[in-house]
Short mmCIF file of C-alpha atoms in Angstrom, two decimals:
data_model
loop_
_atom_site.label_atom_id
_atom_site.label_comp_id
_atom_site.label_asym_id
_atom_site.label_seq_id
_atom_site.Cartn_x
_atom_site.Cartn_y
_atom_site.Cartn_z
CA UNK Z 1 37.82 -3.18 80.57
CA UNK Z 2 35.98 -5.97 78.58
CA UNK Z 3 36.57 -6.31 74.60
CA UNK Z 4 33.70 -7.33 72.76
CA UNK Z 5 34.29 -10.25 70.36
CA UNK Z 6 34.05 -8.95 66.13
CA UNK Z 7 32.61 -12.04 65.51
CA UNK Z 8 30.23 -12.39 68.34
CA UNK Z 9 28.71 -9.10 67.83
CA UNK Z 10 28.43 -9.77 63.76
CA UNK Z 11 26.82 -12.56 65.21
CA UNK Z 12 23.47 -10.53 66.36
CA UNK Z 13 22.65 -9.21 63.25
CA UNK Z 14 21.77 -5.45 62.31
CA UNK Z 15 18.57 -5.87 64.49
CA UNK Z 16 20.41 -5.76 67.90
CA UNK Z 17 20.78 -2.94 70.57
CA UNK Z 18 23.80 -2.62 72.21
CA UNK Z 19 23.41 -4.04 75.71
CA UNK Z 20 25.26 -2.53 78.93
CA UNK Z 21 28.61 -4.62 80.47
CA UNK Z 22 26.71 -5.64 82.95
CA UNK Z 23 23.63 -7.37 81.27
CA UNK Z 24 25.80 -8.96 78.68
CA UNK Z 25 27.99 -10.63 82.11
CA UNK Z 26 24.93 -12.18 83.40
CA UNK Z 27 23.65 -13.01 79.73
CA UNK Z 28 26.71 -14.24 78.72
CA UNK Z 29 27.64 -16.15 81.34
CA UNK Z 30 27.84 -19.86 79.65
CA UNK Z 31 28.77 -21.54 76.29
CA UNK Z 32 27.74 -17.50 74.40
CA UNK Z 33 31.11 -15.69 74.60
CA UNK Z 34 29.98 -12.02 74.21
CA UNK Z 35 33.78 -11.07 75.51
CA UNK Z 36 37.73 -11.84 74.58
CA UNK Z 37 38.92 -13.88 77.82
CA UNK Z 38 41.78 -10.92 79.14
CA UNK Z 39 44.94 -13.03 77.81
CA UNK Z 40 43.52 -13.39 74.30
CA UNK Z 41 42.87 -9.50 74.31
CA UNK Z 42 46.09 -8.72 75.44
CA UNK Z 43 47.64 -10.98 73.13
CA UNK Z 44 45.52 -8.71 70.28
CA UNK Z 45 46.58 -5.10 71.90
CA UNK Z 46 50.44 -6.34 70.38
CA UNK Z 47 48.89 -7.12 66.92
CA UNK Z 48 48.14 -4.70 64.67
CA UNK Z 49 44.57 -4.42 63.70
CA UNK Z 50 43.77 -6.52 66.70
CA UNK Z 51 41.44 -4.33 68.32
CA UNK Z 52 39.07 -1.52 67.42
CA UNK Z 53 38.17 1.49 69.24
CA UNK Z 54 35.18 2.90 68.76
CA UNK Z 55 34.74 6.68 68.73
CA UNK Z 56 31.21 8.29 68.61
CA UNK Z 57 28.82 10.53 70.77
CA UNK Z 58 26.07 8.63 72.99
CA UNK Z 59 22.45 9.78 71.12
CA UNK Z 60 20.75 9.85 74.55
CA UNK Z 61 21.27 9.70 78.13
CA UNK Z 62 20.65 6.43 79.05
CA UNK Z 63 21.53 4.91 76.30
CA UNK Z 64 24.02 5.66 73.69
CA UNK Z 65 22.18 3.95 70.42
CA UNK Z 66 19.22 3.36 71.83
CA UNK Z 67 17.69 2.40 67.47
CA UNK Z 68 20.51 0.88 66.32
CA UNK Z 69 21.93 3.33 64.30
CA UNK Z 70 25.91 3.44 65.28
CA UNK Z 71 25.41 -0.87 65.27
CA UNK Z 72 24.43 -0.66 61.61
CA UNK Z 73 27.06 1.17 60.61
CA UNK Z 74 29.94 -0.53 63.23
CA UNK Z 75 28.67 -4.02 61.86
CA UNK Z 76 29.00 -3.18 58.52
CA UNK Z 77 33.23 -2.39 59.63
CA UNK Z 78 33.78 -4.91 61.26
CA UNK Z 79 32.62 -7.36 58.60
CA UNK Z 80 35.22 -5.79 56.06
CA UNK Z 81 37.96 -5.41 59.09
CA UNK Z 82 37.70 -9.39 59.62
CA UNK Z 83 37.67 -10.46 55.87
CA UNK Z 84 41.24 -8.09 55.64
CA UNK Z 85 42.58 -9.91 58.64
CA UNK Z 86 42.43 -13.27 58.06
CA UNK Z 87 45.00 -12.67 56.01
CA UNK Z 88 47.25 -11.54 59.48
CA UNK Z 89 46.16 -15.11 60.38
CA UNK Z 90 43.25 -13.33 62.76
CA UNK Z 91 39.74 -15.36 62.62
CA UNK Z 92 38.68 -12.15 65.32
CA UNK Z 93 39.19 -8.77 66.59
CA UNK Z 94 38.96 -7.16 69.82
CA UNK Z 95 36.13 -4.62 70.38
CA UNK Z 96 36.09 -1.44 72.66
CA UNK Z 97 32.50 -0.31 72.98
CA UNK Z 98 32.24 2.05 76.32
CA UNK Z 99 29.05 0.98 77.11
CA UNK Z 100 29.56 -2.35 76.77
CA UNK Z 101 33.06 -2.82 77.74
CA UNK Z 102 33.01 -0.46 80.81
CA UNK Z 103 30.32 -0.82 83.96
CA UNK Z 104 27.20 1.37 83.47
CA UNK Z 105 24.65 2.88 85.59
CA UNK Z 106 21.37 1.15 85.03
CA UNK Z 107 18.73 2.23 82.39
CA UNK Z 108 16.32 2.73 85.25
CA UNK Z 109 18.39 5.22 86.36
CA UNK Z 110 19.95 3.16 89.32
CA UNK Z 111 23.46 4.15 89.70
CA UNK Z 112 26.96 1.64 89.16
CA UNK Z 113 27.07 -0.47 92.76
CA UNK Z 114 30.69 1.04 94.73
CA UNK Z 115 32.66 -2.15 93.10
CA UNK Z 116 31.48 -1.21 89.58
CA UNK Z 117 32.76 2.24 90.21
CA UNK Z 118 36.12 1.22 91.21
CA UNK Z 119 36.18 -0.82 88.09
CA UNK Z 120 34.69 1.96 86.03
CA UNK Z 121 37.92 4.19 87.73
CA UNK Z 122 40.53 1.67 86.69
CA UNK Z 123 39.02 1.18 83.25
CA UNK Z 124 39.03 4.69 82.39
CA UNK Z 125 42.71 4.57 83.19
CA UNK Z 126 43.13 2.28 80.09
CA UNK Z 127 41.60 4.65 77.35
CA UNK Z 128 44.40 6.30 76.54
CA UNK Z 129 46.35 2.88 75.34
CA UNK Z 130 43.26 2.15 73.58
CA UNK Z 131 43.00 5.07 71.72
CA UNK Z 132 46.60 6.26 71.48
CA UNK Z 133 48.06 3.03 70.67
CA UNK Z 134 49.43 2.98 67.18
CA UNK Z 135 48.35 -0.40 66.91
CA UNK Z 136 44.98 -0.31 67.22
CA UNK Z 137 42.44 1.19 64.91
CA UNK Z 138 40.06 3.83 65.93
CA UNK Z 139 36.96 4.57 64.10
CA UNK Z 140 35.24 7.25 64.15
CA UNK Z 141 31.24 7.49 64.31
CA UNK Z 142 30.94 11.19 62.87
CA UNK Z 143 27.18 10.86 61.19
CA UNK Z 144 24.12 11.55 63.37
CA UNK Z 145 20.44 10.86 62.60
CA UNK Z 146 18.11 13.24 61.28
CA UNK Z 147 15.63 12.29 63.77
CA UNK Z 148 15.51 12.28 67.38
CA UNK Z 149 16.54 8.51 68.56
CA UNK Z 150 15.65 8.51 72.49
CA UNK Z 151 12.84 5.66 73.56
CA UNK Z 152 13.73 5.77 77.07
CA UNK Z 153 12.36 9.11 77.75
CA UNK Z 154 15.86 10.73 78.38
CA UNK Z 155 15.80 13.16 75.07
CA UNK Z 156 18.08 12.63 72.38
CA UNK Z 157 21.43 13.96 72.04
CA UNK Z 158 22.35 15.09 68.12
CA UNK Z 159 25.72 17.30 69.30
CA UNK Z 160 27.79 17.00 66.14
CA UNK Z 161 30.52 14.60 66.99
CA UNK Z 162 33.13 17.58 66.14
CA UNK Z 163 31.72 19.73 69.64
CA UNK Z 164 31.39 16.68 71.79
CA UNK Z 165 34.24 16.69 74.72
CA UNK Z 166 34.79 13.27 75.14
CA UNK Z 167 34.87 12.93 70.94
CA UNK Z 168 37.38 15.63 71.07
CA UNK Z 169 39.75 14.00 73.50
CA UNK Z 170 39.36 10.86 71.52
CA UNK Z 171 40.35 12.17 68.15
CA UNK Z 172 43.30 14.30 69.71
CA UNK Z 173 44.61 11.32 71.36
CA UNK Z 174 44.20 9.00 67.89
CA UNK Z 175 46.16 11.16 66.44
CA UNK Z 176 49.49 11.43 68.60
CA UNK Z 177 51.02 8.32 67.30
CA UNK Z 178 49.00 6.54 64.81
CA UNK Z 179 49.86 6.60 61.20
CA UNK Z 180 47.18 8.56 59.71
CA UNK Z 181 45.19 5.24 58.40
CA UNK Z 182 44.57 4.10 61.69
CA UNK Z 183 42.29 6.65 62.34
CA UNK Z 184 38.92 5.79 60.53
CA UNK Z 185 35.79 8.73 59.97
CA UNK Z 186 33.63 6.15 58.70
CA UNK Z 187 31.08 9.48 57.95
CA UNK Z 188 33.35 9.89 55.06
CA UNK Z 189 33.48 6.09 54.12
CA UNK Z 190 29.77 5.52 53.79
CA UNK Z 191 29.44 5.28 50.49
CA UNK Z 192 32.09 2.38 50.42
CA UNK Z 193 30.82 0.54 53.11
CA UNK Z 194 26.94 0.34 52.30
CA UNK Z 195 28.00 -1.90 48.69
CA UNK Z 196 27.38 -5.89 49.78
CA UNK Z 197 30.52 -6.71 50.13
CA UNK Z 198 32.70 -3.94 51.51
CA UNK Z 199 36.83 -3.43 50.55
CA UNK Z 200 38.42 -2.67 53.71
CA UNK Z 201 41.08 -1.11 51.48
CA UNK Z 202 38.46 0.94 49.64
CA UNK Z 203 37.29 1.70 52.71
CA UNK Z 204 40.25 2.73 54.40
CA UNK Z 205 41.24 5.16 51.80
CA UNK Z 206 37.77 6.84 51.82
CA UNK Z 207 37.57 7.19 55.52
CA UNK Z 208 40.92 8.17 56.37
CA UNK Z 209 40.10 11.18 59.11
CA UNK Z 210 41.79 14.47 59.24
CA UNK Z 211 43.82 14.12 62.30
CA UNK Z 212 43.85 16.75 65.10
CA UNK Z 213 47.50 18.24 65.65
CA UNK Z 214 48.77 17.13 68.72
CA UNK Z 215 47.84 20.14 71.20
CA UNK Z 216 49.88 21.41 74.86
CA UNK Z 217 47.65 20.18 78.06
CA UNK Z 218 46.93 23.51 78.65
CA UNK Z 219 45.22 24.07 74.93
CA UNK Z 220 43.49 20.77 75.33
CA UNK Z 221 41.97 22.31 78.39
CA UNK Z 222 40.53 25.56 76.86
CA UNK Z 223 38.96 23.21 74.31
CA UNK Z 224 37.40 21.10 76.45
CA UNK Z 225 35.98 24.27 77.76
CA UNK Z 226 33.76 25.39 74.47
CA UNK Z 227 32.64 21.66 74.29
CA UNK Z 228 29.41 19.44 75.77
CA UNK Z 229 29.94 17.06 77.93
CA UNK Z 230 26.75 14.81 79.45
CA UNK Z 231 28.11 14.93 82.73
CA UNK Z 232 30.00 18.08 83.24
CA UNK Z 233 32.12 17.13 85.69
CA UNK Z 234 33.72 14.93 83.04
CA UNK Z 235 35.47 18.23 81.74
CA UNK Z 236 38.54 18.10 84.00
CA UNK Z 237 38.76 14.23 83.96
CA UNK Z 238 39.20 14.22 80.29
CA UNK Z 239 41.56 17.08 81.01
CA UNK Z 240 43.64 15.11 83.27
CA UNK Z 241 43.72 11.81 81.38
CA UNK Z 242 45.01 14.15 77.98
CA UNK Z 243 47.65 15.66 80.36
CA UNK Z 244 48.98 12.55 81.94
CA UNK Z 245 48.88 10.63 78.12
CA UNK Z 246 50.71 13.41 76.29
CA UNK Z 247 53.78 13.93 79.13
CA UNK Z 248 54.05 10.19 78.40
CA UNK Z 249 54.22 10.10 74.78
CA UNK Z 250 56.06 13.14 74.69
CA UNK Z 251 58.71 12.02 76.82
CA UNK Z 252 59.57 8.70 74.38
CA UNK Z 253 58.16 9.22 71.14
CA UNK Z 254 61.19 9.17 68.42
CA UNK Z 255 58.80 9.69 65.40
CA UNK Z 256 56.14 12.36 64.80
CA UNK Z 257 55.06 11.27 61.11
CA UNK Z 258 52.20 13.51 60.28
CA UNK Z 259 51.70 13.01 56.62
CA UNK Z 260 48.32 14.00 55.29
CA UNK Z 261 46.60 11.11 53.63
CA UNK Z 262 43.61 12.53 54.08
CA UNK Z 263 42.22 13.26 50.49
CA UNK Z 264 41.63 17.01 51.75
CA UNK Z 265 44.37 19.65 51.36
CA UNK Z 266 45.55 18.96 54.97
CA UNK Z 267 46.91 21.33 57.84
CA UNK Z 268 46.93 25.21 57.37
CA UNK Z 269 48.77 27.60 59.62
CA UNK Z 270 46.05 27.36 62.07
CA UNK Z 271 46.47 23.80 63.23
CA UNK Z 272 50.49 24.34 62.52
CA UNK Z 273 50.62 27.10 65.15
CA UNK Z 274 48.68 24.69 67.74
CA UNK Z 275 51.31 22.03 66.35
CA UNK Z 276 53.85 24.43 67.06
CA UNK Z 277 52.99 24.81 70.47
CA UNK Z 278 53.09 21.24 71.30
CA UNK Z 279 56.36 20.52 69.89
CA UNK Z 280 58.95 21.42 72.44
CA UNK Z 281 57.73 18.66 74.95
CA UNK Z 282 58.67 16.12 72.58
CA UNK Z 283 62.33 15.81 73.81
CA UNK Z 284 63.04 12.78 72.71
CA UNK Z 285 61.88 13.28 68.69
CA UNK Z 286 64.01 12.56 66.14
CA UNK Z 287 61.82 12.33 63.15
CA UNK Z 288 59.32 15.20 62.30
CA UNK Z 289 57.46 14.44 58.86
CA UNK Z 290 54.35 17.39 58.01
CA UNK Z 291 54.29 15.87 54.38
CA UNK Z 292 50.99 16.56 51.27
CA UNK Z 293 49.84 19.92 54.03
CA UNK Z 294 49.15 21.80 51.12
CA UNK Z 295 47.53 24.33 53.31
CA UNK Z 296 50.37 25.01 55.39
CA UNK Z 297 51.89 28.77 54.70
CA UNK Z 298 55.04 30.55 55.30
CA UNK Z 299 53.10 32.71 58.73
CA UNK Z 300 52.40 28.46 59.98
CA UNK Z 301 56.08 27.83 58.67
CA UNK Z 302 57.43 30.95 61.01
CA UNK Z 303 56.46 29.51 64.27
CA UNK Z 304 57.09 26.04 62.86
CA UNK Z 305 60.64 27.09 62.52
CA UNK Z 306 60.63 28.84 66.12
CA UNK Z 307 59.65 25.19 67.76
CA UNK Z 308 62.25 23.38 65.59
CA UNK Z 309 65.28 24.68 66.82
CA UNK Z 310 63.55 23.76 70.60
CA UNK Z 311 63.85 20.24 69.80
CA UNK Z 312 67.30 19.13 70.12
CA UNK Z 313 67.14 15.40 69.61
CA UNK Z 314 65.62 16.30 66.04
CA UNK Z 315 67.70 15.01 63.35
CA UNK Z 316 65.41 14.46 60.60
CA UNK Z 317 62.31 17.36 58.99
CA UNK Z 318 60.41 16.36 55.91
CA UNK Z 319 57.60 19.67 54.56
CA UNK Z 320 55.79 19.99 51.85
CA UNK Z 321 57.43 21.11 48.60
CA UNK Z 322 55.76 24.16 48.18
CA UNK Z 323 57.58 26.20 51.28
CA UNK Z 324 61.07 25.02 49.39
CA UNK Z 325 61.80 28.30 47.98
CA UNK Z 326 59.79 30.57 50.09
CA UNK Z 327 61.61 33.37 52.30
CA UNK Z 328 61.06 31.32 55.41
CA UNK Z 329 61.73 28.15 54.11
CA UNK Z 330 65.19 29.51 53.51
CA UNK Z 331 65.54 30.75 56.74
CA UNK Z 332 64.85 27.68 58.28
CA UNK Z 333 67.43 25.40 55.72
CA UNK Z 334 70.13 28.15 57.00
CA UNK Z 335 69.25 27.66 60.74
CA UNK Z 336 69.55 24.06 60.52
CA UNK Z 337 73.12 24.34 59.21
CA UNK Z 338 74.01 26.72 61.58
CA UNK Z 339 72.96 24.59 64.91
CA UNK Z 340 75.47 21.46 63.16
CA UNK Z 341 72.27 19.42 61.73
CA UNK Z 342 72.59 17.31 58.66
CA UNK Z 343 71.60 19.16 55.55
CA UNK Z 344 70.78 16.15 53.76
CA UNK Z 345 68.11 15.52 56.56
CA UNK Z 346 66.50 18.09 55.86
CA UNK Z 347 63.89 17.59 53.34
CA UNK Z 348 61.67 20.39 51.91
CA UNK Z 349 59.92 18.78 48.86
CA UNK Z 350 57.64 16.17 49.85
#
């Protein structure tokens, strides 16, 4: 994997096309640093805000912004990302672009060389950090143009972002970990980040996504299923990289804070009862915070409860205050006494 420099690809201006890994190599090769040198991105992955992901659907084939449309709209990011963290002492961020950070077939059509595949394999093995991560910040590309955006010939691809597999996955995977604004849908933000001189703050508060509840491999699998893919056989891989992330976070994570910061109402008992499913894997929790899910009802509270008292490392709960006196909120407050919690850990009245 290959980060792109912030500051290199500010650089271009809002005129430049994306090129693919392997141009920008041979391009790039002298005093024009297109990439972080691997020790400097590394040194970013530990820092928070030190590297964005990028999370958006490829508008054709061959190329996945063949216009210029997601670079308008990435640039414009970035330059409010960088003004916020030179404050962190940061004069650049790290950059994960797939096309350009991962080998590519050729626009010709001319497949990746056996070496680039192999590197393509191993890089793929990578997305989940770069996603997942809570340290890193993933924005999401959720606008499409109104008109086609294909020049190669290819045909344009307009699948809302929401239906796209590999989108999907993404989002799902953002939102194991991360606090809530760490996950970016800059479609919501664009109002904020078209004025001159963008607040990342502003920004951040506008675009802060509605994250997907952590869903069981097997659930991430039928929803793979009802989504588009470009290559189909990318179904199962996506499947298998969601499965092998989510055993590992859910055999360590201590904290599950899901607090809605979103400026929308939040989880209802749909995405609690996929929430609910999930739960019971995560052995090792100890925290469990569903805080501001105004949505969320006593039938979403009822399995909630069920998937609770599966978790036995769980020593803290914090829902919102409208399920306080409800006839399942109650029922849940007595279970907790009953299997020797701490009452006072219990909070429902965020």
């Amino acid at each position: 994997v290959r980060l792109l420099s912030a500051a290199w690809l500010l650089a271009r201006g809002e005129a430049y096309i994306l090129e693919r890994m392997q141009d920008l190599q041979r391009r790039c090769d002298g005093d024009e640093r297109a990439f972080l040198e691997p020790g400097r991105a590394a040194e970013l992955l530990d820092q928070r805000f030190g590297i964005v992901a990028i999370s958006y659907g490829w508008l054709s084939k061959r190329h996945p912004d063949p216009t210029g449309f997601h670079m308008r709209t990435v640039q414009r990011y970035l330059k409010s990302h960088l003004l916020w963290v030179k404050g962190e002492h940061l004069d650049d961020v790290g950059v994960f672009w797939d096309f350009a950070s991962l080998p590519q077939d050729a626009p010709d059509g001319i497949e990746k060389t056996a070496e680039e595949r192999r590197a393509f394999k191993r890089g793929l093995h990578a997305i989940g950090l770069l996603y997942g991560d809570p340290r890193t910040m993933v924005i999401q590309l959720t606008k499409v143009p109104e008109a086609p955006q294909s020049t190669d010939g290819s045909g344009a691809n307009l699948a809302p972002y929401e239906m796209r597999g590999w989108c999907f996955f993404e989002a799902t995977v953002s939102g194991l970990e991360k606090e809530s604004s760490m996950l970016l849908d800059l479609g919501l933000g664009t109002a904020e980040l078209e004025l001159e001189r963008a607040n990342w703050n502003a920004v951040r508060e506008a675009s802060t996504s509605k994250r997907r509840p952590p869903l069981r491999p097997e659930d991430m699998a039928e929803e793979l299923q009802k989504r588009t893919f470009t290559n189909s056989s990318d179904a199962d891989v996506v499947a298998e990289k969601y499965a092998s992330f989510f055993r590992e976070v859910a055999a360590a994570a201590q904290t599950l804070d899901f607090t809605n910061y979103n400026r929308g109402q939040g989880w209802g008992d749909t995405e609690v009862m996929q929430l609910s499913r999930a739960l019971p894997s995560f052995t090792a929790c100890k925290k469990l915070c569903l805080c501001y899910h105004k949505k969320l009802g006593e039938k979403g509270l009822e399995h909630l409860h069920s998937s609770i008292m599966q978790m036995p490392a769980l020593e803290k709960l914090e829902l919102p205050i409208h399920l306080a006196k409800t006839k399942e909120g109650k029922a849940l407050i007595s279970d907790w006494q009953a299997a020797g919690k701490q009452v006072g850990w219990l909070h429902v009245g965020h």
